[in-house]
CSV table of C-alpha atoms in Angstrom, one decimal:
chain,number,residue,atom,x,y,z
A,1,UNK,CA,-18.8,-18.7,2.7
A,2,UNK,CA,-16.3,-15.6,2.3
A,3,UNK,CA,-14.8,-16.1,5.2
A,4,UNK,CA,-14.1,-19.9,3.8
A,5,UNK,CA,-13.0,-18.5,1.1
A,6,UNK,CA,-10.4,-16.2,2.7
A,7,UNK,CA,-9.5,-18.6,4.9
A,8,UNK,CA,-8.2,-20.7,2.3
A,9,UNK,CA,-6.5,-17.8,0.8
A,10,UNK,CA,-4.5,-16.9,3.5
A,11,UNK,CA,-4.0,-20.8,3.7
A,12,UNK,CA,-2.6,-21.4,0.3
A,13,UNK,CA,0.7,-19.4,0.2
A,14,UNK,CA,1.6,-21.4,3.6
A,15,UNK,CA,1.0,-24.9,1.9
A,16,UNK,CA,2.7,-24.3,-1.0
A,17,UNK,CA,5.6,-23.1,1.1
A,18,UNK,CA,5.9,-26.4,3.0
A,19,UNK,CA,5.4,-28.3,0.2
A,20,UNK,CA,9.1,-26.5,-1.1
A,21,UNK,CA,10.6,-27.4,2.1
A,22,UNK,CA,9.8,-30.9,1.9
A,23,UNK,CA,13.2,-32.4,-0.1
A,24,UNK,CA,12.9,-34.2,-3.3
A,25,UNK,CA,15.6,-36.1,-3.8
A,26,UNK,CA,17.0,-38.2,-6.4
A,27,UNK,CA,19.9,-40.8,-5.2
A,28,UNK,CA,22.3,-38.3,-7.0
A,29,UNK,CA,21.3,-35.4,-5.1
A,30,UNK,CA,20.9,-37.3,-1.9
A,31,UNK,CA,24.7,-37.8,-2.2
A,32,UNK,CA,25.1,-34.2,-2.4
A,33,UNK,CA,23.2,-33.3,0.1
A,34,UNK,CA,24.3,-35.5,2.5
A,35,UNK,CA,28.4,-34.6,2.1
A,36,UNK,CA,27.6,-30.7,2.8
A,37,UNK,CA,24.7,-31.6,5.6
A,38,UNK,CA,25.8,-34.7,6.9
A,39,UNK,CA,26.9,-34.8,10.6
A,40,UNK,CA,30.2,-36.7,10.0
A,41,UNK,CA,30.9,-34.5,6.7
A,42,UNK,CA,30.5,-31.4,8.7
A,43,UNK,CA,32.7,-32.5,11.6
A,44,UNK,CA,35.3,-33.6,8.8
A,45,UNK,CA,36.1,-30.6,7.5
A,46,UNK,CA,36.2,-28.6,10.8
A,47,UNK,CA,39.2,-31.2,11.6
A,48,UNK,CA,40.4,-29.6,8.4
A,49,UNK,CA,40.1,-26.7,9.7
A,50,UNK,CA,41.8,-27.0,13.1
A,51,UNK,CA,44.5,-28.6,11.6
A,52,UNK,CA,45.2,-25.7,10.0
A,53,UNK,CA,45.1,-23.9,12.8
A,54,UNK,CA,47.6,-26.4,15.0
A,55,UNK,CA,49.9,-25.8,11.9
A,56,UNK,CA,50.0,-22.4,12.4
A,57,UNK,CA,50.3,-22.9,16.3
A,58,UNK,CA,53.2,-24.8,16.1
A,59,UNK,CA,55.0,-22.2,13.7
A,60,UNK,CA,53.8,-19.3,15.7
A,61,UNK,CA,56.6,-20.9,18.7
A,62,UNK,CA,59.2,-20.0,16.6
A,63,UNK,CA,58.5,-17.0,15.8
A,64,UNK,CA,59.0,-13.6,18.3
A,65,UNK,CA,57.1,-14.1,21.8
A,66,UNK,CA,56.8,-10.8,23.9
A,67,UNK,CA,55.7,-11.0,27.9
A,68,UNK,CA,54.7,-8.8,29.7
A,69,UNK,CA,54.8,-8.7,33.6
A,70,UNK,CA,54.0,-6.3,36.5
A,71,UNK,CA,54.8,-6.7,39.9
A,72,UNK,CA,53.5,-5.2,43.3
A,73,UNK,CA,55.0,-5.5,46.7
A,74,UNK,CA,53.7,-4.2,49.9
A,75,UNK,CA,56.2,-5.2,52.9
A,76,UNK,CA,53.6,-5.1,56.0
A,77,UNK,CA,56.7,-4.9,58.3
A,78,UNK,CA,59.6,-3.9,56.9
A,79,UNK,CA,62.8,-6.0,58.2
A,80,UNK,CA,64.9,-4.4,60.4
A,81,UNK,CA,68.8,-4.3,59.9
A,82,UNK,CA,71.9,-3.6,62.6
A,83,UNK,CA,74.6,-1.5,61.5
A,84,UNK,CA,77.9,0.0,63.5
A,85,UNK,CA,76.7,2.6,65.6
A,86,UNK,CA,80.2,4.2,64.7
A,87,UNK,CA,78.8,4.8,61.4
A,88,UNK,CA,76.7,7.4,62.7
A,89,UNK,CA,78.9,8.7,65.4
A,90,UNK,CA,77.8,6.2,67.7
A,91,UNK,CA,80.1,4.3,70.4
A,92,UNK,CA,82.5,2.0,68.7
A,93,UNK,CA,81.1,-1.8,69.8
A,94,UNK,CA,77.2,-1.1,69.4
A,95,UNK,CA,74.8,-1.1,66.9
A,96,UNK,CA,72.3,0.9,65.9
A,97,UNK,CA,68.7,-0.5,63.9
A,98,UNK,CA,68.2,1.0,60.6
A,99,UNK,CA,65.2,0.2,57.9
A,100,UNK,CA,66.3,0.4,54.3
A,101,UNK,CA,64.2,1.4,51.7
A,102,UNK,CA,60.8,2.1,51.4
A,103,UNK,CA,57.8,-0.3,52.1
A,104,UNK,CA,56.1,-0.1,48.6
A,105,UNK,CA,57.3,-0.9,45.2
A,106,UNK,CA,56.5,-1.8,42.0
A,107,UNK,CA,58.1,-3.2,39.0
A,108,UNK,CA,57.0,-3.7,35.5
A,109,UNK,CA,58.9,-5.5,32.4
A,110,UNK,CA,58.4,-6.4,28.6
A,111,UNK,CA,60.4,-9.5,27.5
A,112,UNK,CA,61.2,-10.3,23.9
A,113,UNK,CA,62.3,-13.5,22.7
A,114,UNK,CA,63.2,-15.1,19.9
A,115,UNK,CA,64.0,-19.2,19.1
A,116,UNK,CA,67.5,-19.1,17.0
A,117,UNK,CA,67.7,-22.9,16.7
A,118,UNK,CA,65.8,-25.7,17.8
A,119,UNK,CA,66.1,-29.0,16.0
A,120,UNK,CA,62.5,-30.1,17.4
A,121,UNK,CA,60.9,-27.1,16.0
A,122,UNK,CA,62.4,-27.9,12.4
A,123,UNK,CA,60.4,-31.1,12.5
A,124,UNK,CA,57.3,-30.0,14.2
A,125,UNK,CA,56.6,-27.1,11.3
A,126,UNK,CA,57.1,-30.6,9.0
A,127,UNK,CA,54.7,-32.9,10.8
A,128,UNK,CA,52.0,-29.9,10.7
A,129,UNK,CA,52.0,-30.2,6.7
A,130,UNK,CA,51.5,-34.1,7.6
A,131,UNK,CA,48.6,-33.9,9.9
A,132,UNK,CA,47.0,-31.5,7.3
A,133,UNK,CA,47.1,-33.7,4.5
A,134,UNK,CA,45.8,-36.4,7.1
A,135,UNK,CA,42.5,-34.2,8.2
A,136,UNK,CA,42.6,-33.6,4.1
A,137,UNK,CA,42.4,-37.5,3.4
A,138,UNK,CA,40.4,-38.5,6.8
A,139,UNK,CA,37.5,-36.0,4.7
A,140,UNK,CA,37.8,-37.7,1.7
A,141,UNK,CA,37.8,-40.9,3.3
A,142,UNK,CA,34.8,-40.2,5.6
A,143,UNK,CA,32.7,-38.1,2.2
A,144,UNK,CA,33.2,-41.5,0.9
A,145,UNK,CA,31.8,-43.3,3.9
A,146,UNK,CA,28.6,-40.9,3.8
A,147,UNK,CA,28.4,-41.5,0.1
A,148,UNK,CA,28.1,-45.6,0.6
A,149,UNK,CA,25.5,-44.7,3.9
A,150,UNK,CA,23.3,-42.7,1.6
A,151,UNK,CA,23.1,-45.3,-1.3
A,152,UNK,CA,22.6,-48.1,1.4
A,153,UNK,CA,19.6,-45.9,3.2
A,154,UNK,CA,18.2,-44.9,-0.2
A,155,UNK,CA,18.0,-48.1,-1.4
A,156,UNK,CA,16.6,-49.8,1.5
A,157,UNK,CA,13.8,-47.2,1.7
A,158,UNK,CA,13.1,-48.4,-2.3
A,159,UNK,CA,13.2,-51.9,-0.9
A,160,UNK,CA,10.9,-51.2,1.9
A,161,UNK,CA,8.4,-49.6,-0.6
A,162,UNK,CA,8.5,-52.3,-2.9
A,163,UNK,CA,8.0,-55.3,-0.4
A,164,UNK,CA,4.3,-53.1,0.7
A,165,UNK,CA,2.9,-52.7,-2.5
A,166,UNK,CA,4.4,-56.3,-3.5
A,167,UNK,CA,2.9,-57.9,0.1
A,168,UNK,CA,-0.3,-55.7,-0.5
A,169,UNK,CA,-1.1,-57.3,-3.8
A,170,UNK,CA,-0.2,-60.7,-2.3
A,171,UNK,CA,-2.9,-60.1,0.2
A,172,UNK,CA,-5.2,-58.8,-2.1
A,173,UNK,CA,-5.1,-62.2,-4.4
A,174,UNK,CA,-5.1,-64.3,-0.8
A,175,UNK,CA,-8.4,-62.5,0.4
A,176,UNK,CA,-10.1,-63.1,-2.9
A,177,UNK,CA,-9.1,-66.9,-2.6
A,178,UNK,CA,-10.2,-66.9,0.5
A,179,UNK,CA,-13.0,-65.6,0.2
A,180,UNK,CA,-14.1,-68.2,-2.8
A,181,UNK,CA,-13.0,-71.2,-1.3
A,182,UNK,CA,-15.0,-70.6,2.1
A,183,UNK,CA,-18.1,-69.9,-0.1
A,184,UNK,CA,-17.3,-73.0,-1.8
A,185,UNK,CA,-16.6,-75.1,1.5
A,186,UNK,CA,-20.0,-73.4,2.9
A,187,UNK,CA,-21.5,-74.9,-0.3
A,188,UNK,CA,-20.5,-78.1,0.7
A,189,UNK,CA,-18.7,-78.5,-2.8
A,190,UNK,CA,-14.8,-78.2,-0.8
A,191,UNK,CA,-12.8,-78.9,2.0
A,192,UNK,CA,-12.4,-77.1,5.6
A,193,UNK,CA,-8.0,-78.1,4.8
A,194,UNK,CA,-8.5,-76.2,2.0
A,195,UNK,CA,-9.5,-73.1,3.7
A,196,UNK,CA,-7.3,-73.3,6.5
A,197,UNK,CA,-4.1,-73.8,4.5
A,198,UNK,CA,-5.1,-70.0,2.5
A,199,UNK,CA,-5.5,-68.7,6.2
A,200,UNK,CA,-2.6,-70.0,7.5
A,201,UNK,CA,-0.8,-68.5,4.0
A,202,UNK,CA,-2.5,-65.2,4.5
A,203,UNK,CA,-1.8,-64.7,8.4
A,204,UNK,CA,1.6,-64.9,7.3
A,205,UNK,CA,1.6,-62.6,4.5
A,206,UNK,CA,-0.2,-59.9,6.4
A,207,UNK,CA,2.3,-60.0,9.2
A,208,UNK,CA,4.7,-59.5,6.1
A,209,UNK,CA,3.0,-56.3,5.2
A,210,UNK,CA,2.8,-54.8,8.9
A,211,UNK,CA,6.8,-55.7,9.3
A,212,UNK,CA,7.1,-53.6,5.5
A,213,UNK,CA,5.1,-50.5,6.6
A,214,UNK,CA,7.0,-50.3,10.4
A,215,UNK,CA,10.6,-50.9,8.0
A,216,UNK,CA,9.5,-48.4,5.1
A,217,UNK,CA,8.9,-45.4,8.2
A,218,UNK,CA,12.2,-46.8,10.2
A,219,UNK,CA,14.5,-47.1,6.6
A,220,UNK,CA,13.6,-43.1,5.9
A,221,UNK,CA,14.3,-41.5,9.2
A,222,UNK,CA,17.7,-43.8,9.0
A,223,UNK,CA,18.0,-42.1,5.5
A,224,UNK,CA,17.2,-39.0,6.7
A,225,UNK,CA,19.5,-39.4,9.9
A,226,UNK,CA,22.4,-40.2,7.4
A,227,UNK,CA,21.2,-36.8,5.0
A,228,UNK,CA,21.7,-34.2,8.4
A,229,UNK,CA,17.9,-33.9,8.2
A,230,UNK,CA,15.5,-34.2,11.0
A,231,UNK,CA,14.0,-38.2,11.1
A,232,UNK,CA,10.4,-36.9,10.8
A,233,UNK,CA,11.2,-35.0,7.8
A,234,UNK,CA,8.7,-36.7,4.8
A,235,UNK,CA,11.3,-36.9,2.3
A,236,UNK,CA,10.3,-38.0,-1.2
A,237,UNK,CA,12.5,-39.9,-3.5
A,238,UNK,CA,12.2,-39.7,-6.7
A,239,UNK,CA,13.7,-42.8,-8.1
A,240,UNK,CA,12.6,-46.1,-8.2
A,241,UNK,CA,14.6,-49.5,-7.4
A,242,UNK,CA,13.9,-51.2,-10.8
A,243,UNK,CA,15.2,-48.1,-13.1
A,244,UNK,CA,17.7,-47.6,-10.8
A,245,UNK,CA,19.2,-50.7,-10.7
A,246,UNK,CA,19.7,-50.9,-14.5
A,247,UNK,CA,21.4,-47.3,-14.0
A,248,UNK,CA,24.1,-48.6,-11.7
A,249,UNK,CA,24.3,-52.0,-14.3
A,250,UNK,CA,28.2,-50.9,-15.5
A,251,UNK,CA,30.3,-53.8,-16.6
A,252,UNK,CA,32.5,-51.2,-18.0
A,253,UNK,CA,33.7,-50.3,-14.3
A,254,UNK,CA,35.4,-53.7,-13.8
A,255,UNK,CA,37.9,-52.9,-16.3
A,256,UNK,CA,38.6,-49.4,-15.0
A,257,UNK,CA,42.3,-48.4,-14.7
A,258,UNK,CA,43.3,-48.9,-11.3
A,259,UNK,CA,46.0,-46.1,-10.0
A,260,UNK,CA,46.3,-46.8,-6.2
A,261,UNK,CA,47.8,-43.7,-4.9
A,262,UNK,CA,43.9,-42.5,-5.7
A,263,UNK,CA,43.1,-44.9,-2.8
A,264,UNK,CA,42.1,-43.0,0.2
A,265,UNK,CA,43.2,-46.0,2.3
A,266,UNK,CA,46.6,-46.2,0.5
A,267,UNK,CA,46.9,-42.4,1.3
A,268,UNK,CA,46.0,-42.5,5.3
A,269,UNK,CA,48.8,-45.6,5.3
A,270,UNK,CA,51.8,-43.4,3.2
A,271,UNK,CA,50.2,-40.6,6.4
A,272,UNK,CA,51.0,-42.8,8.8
A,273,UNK,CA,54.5,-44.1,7.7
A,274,UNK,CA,55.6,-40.2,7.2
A,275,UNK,CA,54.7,-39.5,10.6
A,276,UNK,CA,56.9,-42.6,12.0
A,277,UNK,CA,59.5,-40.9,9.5
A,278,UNK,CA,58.8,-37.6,11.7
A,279,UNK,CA,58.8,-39.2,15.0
A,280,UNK,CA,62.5,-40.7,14.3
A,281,UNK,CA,63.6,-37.0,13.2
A,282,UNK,CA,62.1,-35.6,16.3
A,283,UNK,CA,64.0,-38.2,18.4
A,284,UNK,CA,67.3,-37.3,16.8
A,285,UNK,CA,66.9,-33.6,17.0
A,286,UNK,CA,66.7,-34.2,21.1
A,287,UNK,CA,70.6,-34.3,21.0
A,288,UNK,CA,71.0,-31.2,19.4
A,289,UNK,CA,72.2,-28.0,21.1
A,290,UNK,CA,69.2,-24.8,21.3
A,291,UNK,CA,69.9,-21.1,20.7
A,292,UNK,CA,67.5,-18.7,22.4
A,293,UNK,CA,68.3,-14.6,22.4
A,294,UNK,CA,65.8,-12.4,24.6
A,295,UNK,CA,66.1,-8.2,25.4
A,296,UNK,CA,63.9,-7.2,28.0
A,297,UNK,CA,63.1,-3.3,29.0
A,298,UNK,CA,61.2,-2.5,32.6
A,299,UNK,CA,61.4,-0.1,35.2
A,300,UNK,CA,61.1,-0.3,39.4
A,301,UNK,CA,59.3,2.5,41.1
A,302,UNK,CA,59.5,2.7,45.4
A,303,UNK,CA,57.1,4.8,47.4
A,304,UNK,CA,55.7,4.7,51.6
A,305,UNK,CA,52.3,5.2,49.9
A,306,UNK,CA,50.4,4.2,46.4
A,307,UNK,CA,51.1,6.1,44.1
A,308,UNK,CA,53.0,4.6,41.3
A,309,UNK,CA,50.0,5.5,39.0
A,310,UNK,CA,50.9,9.4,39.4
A,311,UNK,CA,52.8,11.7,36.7
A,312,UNK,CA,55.4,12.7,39.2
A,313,UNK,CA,56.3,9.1,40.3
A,314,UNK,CA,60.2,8.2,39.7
A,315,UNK,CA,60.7,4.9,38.0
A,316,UNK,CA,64.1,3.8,37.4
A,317,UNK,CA,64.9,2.0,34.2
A,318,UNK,CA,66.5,-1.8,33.2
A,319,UNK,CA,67.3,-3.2,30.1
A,320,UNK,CA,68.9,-6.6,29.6
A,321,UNK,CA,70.2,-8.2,26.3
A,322,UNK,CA,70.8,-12.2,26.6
A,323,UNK,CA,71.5,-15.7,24.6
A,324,UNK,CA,70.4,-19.2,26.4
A,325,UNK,CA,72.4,-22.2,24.9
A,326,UNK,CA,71.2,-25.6,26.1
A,327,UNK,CA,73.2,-28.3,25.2
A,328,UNK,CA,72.1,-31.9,25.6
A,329,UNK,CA,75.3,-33.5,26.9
A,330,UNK,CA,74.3,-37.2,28.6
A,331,UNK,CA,70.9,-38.5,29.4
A,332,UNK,CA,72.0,-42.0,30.9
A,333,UNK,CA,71.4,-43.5,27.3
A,334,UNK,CA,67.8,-42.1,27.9
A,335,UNK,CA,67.6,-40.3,24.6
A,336,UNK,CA,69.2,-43.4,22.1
A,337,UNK,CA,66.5,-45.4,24.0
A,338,UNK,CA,64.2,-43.2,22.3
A,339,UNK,CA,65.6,-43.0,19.0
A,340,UNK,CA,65.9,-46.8,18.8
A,341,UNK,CA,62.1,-46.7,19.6
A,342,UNK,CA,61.2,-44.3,16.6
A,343,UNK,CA,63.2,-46.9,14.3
A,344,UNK,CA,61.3,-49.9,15.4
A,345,UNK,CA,58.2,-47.8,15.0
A,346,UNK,CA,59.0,-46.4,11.6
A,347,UNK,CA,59.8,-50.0,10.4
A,348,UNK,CA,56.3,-51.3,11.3
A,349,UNK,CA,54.9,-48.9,9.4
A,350,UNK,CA,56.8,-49.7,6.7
A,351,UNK,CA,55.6,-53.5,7.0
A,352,UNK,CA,51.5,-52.1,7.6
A,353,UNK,CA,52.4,-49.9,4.6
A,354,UNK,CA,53.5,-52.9,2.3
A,355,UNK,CA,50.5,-54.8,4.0
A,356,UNK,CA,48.1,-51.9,3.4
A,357,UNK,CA,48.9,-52.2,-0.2
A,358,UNK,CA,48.5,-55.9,-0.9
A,359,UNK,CA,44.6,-55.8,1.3
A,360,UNK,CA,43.4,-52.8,-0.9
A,361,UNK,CA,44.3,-54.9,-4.0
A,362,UNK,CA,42.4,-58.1,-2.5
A,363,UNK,CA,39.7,-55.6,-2.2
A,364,UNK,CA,39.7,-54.6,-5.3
A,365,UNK,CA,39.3,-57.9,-6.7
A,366,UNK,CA,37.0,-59.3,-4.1
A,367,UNK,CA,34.8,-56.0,-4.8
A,368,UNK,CA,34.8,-57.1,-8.7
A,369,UNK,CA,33.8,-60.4,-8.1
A,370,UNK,CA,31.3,-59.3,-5.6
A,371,UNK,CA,29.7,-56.5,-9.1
A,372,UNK,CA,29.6,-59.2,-11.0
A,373,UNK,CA,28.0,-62.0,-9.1
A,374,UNK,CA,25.1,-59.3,-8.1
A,375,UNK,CA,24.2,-58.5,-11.6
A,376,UNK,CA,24.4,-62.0,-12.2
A,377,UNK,CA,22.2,-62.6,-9.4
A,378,UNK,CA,20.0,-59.9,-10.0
A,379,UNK,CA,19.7,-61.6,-13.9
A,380,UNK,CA,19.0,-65.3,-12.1
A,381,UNK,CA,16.4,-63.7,-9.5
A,382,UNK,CA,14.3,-61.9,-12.4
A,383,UNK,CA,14.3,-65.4,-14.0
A,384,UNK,CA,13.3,-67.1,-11.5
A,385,UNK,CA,10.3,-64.6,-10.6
A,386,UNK,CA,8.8,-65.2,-13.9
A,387,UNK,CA,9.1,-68.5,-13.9
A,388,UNK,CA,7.8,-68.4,-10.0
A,389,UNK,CA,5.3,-66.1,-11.6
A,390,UNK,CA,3.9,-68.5,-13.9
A,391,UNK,CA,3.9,-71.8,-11.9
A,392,UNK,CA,2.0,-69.7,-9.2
A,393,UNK,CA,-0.5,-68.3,-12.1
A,394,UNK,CA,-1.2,-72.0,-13.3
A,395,UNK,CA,-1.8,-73.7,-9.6
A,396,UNK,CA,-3.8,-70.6,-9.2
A,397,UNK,CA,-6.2,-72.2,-12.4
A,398,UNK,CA,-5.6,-75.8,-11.6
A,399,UNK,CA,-6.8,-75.0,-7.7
A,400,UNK,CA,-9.8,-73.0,-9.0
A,401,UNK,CA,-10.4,-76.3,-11.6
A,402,UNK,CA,-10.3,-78.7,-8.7
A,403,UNK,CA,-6.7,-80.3,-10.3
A,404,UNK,CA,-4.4,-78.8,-7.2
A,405,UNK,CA,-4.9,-79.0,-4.1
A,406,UNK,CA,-4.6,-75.9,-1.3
A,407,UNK,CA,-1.5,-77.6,-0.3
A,408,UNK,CA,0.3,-77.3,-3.6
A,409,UNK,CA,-1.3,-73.8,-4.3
A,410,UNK,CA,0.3,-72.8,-0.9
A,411,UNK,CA,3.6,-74.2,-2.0
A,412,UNK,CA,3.5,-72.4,-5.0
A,413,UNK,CA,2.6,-69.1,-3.6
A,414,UNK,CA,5.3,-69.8,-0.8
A,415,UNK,CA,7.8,-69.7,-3.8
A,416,UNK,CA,6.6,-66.7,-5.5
A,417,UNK,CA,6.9,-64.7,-2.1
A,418,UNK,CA,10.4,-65.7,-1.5
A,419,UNK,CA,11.3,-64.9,-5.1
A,420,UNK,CA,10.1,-61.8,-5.0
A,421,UNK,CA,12.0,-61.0,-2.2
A,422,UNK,CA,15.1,-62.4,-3.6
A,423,UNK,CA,14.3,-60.1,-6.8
A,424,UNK,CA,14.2,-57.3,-4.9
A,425,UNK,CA,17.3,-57.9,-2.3
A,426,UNK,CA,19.4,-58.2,-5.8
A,427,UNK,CA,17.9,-54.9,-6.8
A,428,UNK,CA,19.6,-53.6,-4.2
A,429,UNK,CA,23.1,-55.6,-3.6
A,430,UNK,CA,24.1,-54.3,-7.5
A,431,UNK,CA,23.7,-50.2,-6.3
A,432,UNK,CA,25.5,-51.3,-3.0
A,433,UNK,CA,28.2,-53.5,-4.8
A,434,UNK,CA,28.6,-51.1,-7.0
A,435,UNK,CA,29.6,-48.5,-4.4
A,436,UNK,CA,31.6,-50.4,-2.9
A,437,UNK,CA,33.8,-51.1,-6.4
A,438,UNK,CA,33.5,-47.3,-6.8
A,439,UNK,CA,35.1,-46.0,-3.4
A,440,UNK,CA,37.8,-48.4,-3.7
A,441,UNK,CA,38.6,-46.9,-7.3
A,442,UNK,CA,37.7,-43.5,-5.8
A,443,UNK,CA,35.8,-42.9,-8.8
């Protein structure tokens, strides 16, 4: 008994401990979860980040660049060179073979250069601010993405729940019918259609509930898959579709001011029609002259034997100052070829720009419309439940009575099951509908 009891001492701290780990999340902080853990969000803003470091890439060419380089030459066999043997007091006519220099040497240099003027560079430093803003709005546009995947997920896991505990009770009432009317067809006091029609309406109900219970484990690990978290992770939501639903009920939203330079599509289009603007500049700057200055500073050593690493070696210095001026003169039309490409391309983009602008206001309406007819659908389902509700209840007393027959009580129930379903799928298209209304207003 006391080593039961320590047992479960020792025990305690480490359930309590994963019983923190395991999230509770309402659909709120599922959100806000998902945009710091989620594996799209995180790869979203490292593009942010590695645009920034491109931008300072491209800035970094134009500014001073110093080389270094060390050369080592070992001649094996040194060439051999004729010379007037007169030279030496030889006979005038012959010629006498001389080696010159020595058969090792070394050289080492350190160049500095610096870009003057380069037209391309001018609009490269511009189209690193562009790509920036780009990675900026691809985030936002992706954060907005994760924010519709989580509220999609989170609802569908409220969905799955619901349709068990809704198919469960169905099943429940089926059984007990069953059950009565085979007592009473074993009495002799009903029919064997009677009991086969409630079988036939229970088989199909139970292969409902199996179908919920497999969708309510695959809906979490999708959510769960969309949150950054491990699929097997038991995560608990705190919410449920019904309150929910009336939560995200905002009629309010459809007459929300509509500014559409706040639309992340809007600003990936204006993106894309700077950079055509960028690519023309580039194309132009390809006739213009480039100024480059260097200085360089080295030294060459020579030696029979290696030893250019000693203190006493000689090394004889070099120092050269110098400009390069490149200047485009004719490229065979190569280079107005070009430019004329960048125009054509820069005026597409103004036409997808214009065109950009007229879909993302056809969204915006089709996104209201599609608000409003779920909460109107969500109001016409929850009707039509009660109502389904109550024909259901009274076959249920007119069968037990002997006034309906199985068929008609089947027909009934039949109805109530797909109303239920509807009720529930409306749940649900009002959060998502309202989403999607939301990320095109970027609220």
């Amino acid at each position: 008994m006391q080593r039961t009891l320590i047992s479960l001492l020792l025990i305690l701290p480490w359930l309590a401990s994963a019983q923190d780990t395991i999230p509770n999340l309402s659909l709120d902080q599922a959100i806000a979860y998902a945009l710091e853990h989620n594996y799209s969000s995180i790869n979203a803003e490292r593009d942010i980040v590695d645009a920034q470091k491109q931008k300072w890439e491209t800035i970094a060419t134009g500014l001073p660049q110093i080389n270094g380089a060390v050369s080592y030459q070992n001649q094996l066999k040194q060439p051999v060179s004729q010379i007037p043997a007169e030279f030496f007091g030889g006979e005038p006519g012959t010629y006498q073979e001389v080696v010159f220099g020595q058969a090792q040497s070394m050289s080492a240099t350190a160049t500095l250069r610096q870009q003057i003027f380069d037209g391309s560079y001018i609009v490269g430093v511009q189209a690193t601010k562009t790509f920036l803003e780009y990675s900026q709005n691809n985030k936002e546009k992706t954060e907005l993405e994760v924010r519709k995947s989580v509220v999609e997920a989170y609802g569908n896991v409220l969905l799955a729940r619901e349709s068990v505990q809704i198919s469960e009770k169905n099943k429940s009432t089926l059984e007990d019918n069953l059950y009565e009317t085979k007592r009473i067809y074993e009495n002799g006091l009903g029919d064997e259609e009677s009991v086969d029609q409630l079988q036939i309406t229970l088989s199909t109900v139970d292969n409902q509930l199996k179908n919920a219970r497999r969708m309510e484990e695959i809906t979490l690990q999708m959510l769960n898959l969309v949150l950054g978290l491990p699929i097997e992770t038991p995560t608990v939501l705190t919410e449920n579709l019904d309150d929910l639903t009336q939560k995200e009920i905002d009629l309010g939203l459809i007459d929300s001011e509509f500014n559409i330079e706040n639309n992340v599509d809007y600003k990936m289009a204006a993106n894309l029609n700077e950079q055509r603007f960028l690519e023309l500049k580039l194309a132009k700057s390809r006739a213009l002259p480039t100024l480059n200055a260097f200085v360089n500073y080295g030294g060459n050593s020579f030696s029979n034997d290696f030893n250019f690493l000693d203190s006493g070696q000689q090394w004889f210095g070099s120092s050269i100052l110098g400009v390069d001026l490149n200047i485009p003169i004719f490229s065979s039309l190569g280079r107005s070829a070009s430019t004329q490409r960048a125009k054509i391309a820069l005026e597409k983009a103004k036409t997808q720009f214009t065109e950009a602008q007229a879909q993302i206001r056809l969204q915006l309406e089709s996104a209201k419309s599609d608000y409003i007819l779920a909460i109107e659908q969500y109001g016409t389902s929850k009707e039509n439940l009660e109502l389904a509700e109550r024909i259901e209840n009274k076959n249920q007393v007119k069968y037990e009575e002997g006034l309906a027959t199985s068929f008609e009580l089947r027909q009934a129930q039949t109805q109530l099951y797909t109303s239920q379903q509807e009720y529930l799928q409306s749940m649900v298209d009002v959060i998502n509908k309202k989403t999607a209304l939301e990320n095109i207003l970027n609220k």
